[in-house]
Tab-separated table of C-alpha atoms and ligand atoms in Angstrom:
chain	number	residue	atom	x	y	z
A	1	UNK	CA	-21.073	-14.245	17.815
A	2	UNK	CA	-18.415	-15.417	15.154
A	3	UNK	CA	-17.631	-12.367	14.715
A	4	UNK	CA	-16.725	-11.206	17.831
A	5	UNK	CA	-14.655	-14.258	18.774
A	6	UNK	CA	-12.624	-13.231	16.031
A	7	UNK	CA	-12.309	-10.104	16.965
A	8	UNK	CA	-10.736	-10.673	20.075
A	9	UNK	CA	-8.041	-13.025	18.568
A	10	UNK	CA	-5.169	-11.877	16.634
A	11	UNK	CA	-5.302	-12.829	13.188
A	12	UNK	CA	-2.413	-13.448	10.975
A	13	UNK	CA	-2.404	-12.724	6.998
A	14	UNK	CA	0.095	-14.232	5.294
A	15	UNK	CA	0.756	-12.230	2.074
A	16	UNK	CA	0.894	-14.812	-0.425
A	17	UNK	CA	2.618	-12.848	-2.884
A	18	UNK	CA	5.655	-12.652	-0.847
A	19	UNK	CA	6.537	-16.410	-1.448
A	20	UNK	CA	9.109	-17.618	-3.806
A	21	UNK	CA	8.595	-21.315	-3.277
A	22	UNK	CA	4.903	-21.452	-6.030
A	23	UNK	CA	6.075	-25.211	-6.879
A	24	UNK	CA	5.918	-25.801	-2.623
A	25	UNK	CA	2.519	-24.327	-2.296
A	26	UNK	CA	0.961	-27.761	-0.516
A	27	UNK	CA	4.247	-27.728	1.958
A	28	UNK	CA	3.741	-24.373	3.000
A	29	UNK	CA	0.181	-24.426	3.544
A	30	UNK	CA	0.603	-27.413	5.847
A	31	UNK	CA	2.937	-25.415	8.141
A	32	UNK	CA	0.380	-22.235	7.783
A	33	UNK	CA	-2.376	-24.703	8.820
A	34	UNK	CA	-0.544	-26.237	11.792
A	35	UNK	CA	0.157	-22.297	13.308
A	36	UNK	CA	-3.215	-21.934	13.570
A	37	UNK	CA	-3.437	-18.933	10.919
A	38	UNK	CA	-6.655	-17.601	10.172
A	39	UNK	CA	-6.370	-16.651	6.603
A	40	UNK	CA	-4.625	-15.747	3.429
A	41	UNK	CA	-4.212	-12.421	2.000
A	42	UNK	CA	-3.661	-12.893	-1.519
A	43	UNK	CA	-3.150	-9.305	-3.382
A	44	UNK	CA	-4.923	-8.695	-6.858
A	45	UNK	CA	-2.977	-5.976	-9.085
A	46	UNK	CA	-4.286	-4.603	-12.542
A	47	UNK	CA	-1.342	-2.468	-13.090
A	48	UNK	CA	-3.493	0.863	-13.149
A	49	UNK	CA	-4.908	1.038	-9.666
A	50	UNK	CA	-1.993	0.665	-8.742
A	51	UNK	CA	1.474	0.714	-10.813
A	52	UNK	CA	2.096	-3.562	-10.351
A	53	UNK	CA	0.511	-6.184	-11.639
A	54	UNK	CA	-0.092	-9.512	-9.105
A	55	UNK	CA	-2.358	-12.640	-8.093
A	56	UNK	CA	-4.709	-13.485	-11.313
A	57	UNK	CA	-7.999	-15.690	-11.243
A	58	UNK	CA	-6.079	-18.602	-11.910
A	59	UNK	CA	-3.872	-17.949	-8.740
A	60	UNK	CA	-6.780	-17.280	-6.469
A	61	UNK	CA	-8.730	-20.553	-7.712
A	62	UNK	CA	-5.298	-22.759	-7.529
A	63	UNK	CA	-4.713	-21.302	-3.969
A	64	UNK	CA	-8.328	-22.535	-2.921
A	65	UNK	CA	-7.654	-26.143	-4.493
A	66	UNK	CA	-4.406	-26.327	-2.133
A	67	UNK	CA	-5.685	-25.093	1.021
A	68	UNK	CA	-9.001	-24.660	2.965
A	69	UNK	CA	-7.846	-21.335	5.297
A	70	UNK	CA	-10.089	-18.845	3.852
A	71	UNK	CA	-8.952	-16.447	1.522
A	72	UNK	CA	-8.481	-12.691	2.545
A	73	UNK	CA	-8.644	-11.196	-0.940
A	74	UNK	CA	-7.185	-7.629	-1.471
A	75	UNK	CA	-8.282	-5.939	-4.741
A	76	UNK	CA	-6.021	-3.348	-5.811
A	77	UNK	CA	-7.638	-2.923	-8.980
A	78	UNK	CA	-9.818	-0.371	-10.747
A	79	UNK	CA	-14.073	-0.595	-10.611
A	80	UNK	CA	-13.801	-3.666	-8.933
A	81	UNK	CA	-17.786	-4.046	-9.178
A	82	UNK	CA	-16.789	-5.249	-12.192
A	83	UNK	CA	-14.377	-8.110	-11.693
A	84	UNK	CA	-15.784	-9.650	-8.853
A	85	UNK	CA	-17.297	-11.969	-10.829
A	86	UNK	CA	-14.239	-13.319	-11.997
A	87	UNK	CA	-12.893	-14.395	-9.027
A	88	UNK	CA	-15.877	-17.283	-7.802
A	89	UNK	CA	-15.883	-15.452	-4.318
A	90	UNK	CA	-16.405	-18.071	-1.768
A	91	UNK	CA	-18.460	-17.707	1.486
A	92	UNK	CA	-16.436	-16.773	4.357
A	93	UNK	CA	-13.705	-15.303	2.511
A	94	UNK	CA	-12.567	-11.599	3.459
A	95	UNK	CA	-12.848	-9.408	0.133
A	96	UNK	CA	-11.619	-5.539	0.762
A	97	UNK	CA	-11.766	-3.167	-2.148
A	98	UNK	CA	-10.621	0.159	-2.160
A	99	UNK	CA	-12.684	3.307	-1.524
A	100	UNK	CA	-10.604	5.064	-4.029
A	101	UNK	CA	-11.225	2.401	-6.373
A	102	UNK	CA	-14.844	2.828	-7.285
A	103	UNK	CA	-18.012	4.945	-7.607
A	104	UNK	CA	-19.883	3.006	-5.928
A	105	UNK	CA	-18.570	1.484	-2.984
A	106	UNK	CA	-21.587	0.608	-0.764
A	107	UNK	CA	-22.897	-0.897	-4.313
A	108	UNK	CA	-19.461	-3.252	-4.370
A	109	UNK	CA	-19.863	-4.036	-0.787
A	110	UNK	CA	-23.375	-5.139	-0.715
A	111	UNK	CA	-22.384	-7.464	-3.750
A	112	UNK	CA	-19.858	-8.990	-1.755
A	113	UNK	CA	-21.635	-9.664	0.567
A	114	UNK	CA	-24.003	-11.496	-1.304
A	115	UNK	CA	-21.757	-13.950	-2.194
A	116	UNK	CA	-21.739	-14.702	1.403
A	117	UNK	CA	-17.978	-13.463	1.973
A	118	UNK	CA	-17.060	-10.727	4.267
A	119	UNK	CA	-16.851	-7.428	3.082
A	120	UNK	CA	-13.877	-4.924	3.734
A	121	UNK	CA	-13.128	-1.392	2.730
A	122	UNK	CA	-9.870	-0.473	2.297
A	123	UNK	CA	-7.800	3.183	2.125
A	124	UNK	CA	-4.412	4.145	1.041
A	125	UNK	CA	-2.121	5.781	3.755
A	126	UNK	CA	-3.617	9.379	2.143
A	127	UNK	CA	-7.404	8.653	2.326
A	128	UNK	CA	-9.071	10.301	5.008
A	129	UNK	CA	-11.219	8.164	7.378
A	130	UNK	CA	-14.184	10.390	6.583
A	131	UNK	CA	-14.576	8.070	3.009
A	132	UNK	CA	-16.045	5.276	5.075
A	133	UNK	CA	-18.422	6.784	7.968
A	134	UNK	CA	-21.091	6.415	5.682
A	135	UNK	CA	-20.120	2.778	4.942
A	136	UNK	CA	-19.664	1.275	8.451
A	137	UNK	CA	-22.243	-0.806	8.736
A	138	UNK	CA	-21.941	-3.021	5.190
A	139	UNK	CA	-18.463	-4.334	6.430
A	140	UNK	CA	-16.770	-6.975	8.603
A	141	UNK	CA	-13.339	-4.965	8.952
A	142	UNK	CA	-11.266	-1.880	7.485
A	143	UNK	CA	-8.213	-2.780	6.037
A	144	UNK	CA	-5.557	0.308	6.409
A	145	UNK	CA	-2.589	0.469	4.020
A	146	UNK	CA	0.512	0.921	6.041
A	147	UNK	CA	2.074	1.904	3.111
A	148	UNK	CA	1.404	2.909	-0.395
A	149	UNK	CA	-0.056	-0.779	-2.610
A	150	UNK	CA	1.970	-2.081	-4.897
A	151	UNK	CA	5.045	-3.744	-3.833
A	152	UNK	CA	6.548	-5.189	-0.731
A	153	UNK	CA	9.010	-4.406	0.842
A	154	UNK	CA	8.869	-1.131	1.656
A	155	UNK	CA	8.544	1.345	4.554
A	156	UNK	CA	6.121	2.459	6.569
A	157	UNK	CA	4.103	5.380	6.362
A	158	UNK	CA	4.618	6.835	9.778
A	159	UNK	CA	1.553	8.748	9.936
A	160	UNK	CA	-1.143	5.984	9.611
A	161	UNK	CA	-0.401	4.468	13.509
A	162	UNK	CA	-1.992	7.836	14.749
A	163	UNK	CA	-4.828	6.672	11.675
A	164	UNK	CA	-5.176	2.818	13.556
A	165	UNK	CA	-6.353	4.901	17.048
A	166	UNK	CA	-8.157	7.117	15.001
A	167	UNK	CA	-10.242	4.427	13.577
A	168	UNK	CA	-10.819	2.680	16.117
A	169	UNK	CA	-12.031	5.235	17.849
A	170	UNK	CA	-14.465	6.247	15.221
A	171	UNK	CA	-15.557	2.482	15.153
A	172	UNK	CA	-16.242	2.288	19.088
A	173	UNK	CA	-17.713	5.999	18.874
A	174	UNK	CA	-20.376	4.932	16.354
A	175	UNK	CA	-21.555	1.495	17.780
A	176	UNK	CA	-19.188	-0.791	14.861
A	177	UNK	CA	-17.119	-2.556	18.206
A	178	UNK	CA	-17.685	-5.471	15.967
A	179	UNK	CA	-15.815	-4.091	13.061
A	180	UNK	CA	-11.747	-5.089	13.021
A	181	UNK	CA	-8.928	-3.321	11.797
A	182	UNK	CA	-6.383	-4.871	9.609
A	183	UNK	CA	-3.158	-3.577	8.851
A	184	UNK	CA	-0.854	-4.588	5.462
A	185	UNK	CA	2.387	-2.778	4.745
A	186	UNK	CA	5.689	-3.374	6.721
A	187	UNK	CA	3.745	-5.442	9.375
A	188	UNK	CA	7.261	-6.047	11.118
A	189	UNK	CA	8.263	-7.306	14.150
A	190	UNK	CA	8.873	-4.167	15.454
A	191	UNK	CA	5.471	-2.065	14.161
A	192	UNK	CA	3.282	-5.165	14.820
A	193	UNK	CA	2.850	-4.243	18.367
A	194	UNK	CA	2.466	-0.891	18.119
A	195	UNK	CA	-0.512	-1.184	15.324
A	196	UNK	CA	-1.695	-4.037	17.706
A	197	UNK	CA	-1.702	-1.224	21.047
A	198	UNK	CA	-3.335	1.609	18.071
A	199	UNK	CA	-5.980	-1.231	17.479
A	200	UNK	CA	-5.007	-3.382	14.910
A	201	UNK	CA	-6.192	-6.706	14.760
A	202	UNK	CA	-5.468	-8.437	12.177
A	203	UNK	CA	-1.946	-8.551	10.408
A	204	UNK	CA	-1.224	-8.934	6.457
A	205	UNK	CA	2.167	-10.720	7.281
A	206	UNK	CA	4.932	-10.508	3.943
A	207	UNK	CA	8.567	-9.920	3.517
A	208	UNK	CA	8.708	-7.861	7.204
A	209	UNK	CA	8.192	-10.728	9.391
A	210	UNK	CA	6.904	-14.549	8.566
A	211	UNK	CA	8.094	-14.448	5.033
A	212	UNK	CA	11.219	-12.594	5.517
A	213	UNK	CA	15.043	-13.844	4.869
A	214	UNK	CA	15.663	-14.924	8.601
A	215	UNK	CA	14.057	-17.934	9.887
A	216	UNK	CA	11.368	-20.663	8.799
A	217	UNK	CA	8.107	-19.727	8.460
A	218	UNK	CA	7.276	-21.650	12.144
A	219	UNK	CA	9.700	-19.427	13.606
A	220	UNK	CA	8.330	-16.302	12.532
A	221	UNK	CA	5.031	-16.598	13.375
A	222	UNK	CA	5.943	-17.589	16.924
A	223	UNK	CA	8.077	-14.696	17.372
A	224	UNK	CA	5.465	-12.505	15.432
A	225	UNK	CA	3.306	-13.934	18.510
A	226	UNK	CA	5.586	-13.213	21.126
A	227	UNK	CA	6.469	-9.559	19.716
A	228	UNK	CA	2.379	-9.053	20.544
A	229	UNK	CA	3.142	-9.671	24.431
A	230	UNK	CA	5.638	-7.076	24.612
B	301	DX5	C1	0.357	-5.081	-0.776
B	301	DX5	C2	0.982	-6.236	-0.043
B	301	DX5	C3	2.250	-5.789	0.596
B	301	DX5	C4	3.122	-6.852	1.144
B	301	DX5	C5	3.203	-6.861	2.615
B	301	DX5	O1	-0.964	-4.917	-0.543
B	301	DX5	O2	0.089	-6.918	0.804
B	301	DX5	O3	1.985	-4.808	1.510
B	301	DX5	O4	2.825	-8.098	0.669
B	301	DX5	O5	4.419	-7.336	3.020
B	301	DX5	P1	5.715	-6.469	3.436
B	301	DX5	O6	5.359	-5.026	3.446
B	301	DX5	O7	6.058	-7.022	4.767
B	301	DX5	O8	6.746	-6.787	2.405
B	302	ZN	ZN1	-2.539	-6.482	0.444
């Protein structure tokens, strides 16, 4: 029943990594908290999955001590079955690793999901959707790369909007209504409702829209509201 009420909201993903203000972290949180956003997407980088390094354990545990919106941890990081460990995986976070990321995916999800946190699969703009048919039913959600990991601030892969209705057609088609899509990469104000009309649901949220130069962060996520009406 959860599940499904949210579903039919929108949810918003800040991407932590995009802030500059670290020393502010309590301030911004409060204004997160009062716009109603449903969780945090805080990126984890080895430097060989993909070629960055990001968010640490110590990051991920200070970023629980200074808020209480559930975490929406992206690992970007190779055999992740054998880091989750590290990270003191809460229940109800999110938790998405990467199909291309391990041998043993439906292994890595079921663990996950012991913790009590919702697992996600995730795919890189080149992964075909045929790598998780066989996985449908061990997640919560999908989330879809818009672009390649690694870095903000870049462009979107054109290709993966046709990808969005794809997948959510394959999720309807095989009885996973339940499942959401979430999008991360050049979530702007302008591609937001598109991926929203292709069947996105929820929205990893950086330098493209609520942390971007223009505006506070109360600003953007209104308009990042009102660019969902359109
Ligand atoms: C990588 C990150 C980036 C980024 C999103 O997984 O999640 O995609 O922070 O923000 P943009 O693309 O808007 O800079
Ligand atoms: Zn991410």
């Amino acid at each position: 029943m959860l599940e499904v009420e949210r579903f039919e909201k929108i949810m918003i993903a800040p991407s932590i990594m995009c802030i500059s203000e670290w020393h502010d972290t309590k301030n911004i949180f409060r204004q997160l908290k009062e716009n109603g956003i449903a969780m945090i997407h805080a990126d984890v980088m080895d430097g060989k999955f993909v070629p960055n390094l990001m968010l640490g354990t110590e990051s991920i545990k200070h970023l629980r001590e200074v808020t209480d919106i559930p975490l929406d941890i992206h690992m970007m990081v190779e055999k992740p079955e054998e880091k989750l460990d590290w990270f003191d995986i809460q229940p109800g976070e999110y938790v998405s690793v990467h199909a291309e990321s391990t041998r043993h995916l439906q292994r890595t999800l079921a663990k996950i999901a012991d913790y009590g946190a919702h697992p996600m699969v995730a795919l890189n703009p080149a992964t075909p959707l045929c790598m998780l048919e066989d996985v449908l039913d061990d997640v919560s959600g999908v989330l879809l790369m818009t672009v390649n990991p690694g870095f903000a601030g870049q462009k979107l892969v054109p290709q993966t909007l046709g990808k969005i209705t794809r997948l959510r057609e394959l999720l309807d088609k095989t009885g996973h209504e339940e499942v959401f899509i979430e999008v991360d990469g050049n979530v702007s104000f302008e591609n937001a409702p598109k991926m929203y009309h292709a069947g996105a649901r929820a929205f990893v949220c950086g330098t493209s829209s609520i942390f971007g130069k223009n505006g506070s962060i109360e600003e953007n996520i209104a308009k990042f509201k009102k660019s969902m009406e359109e």
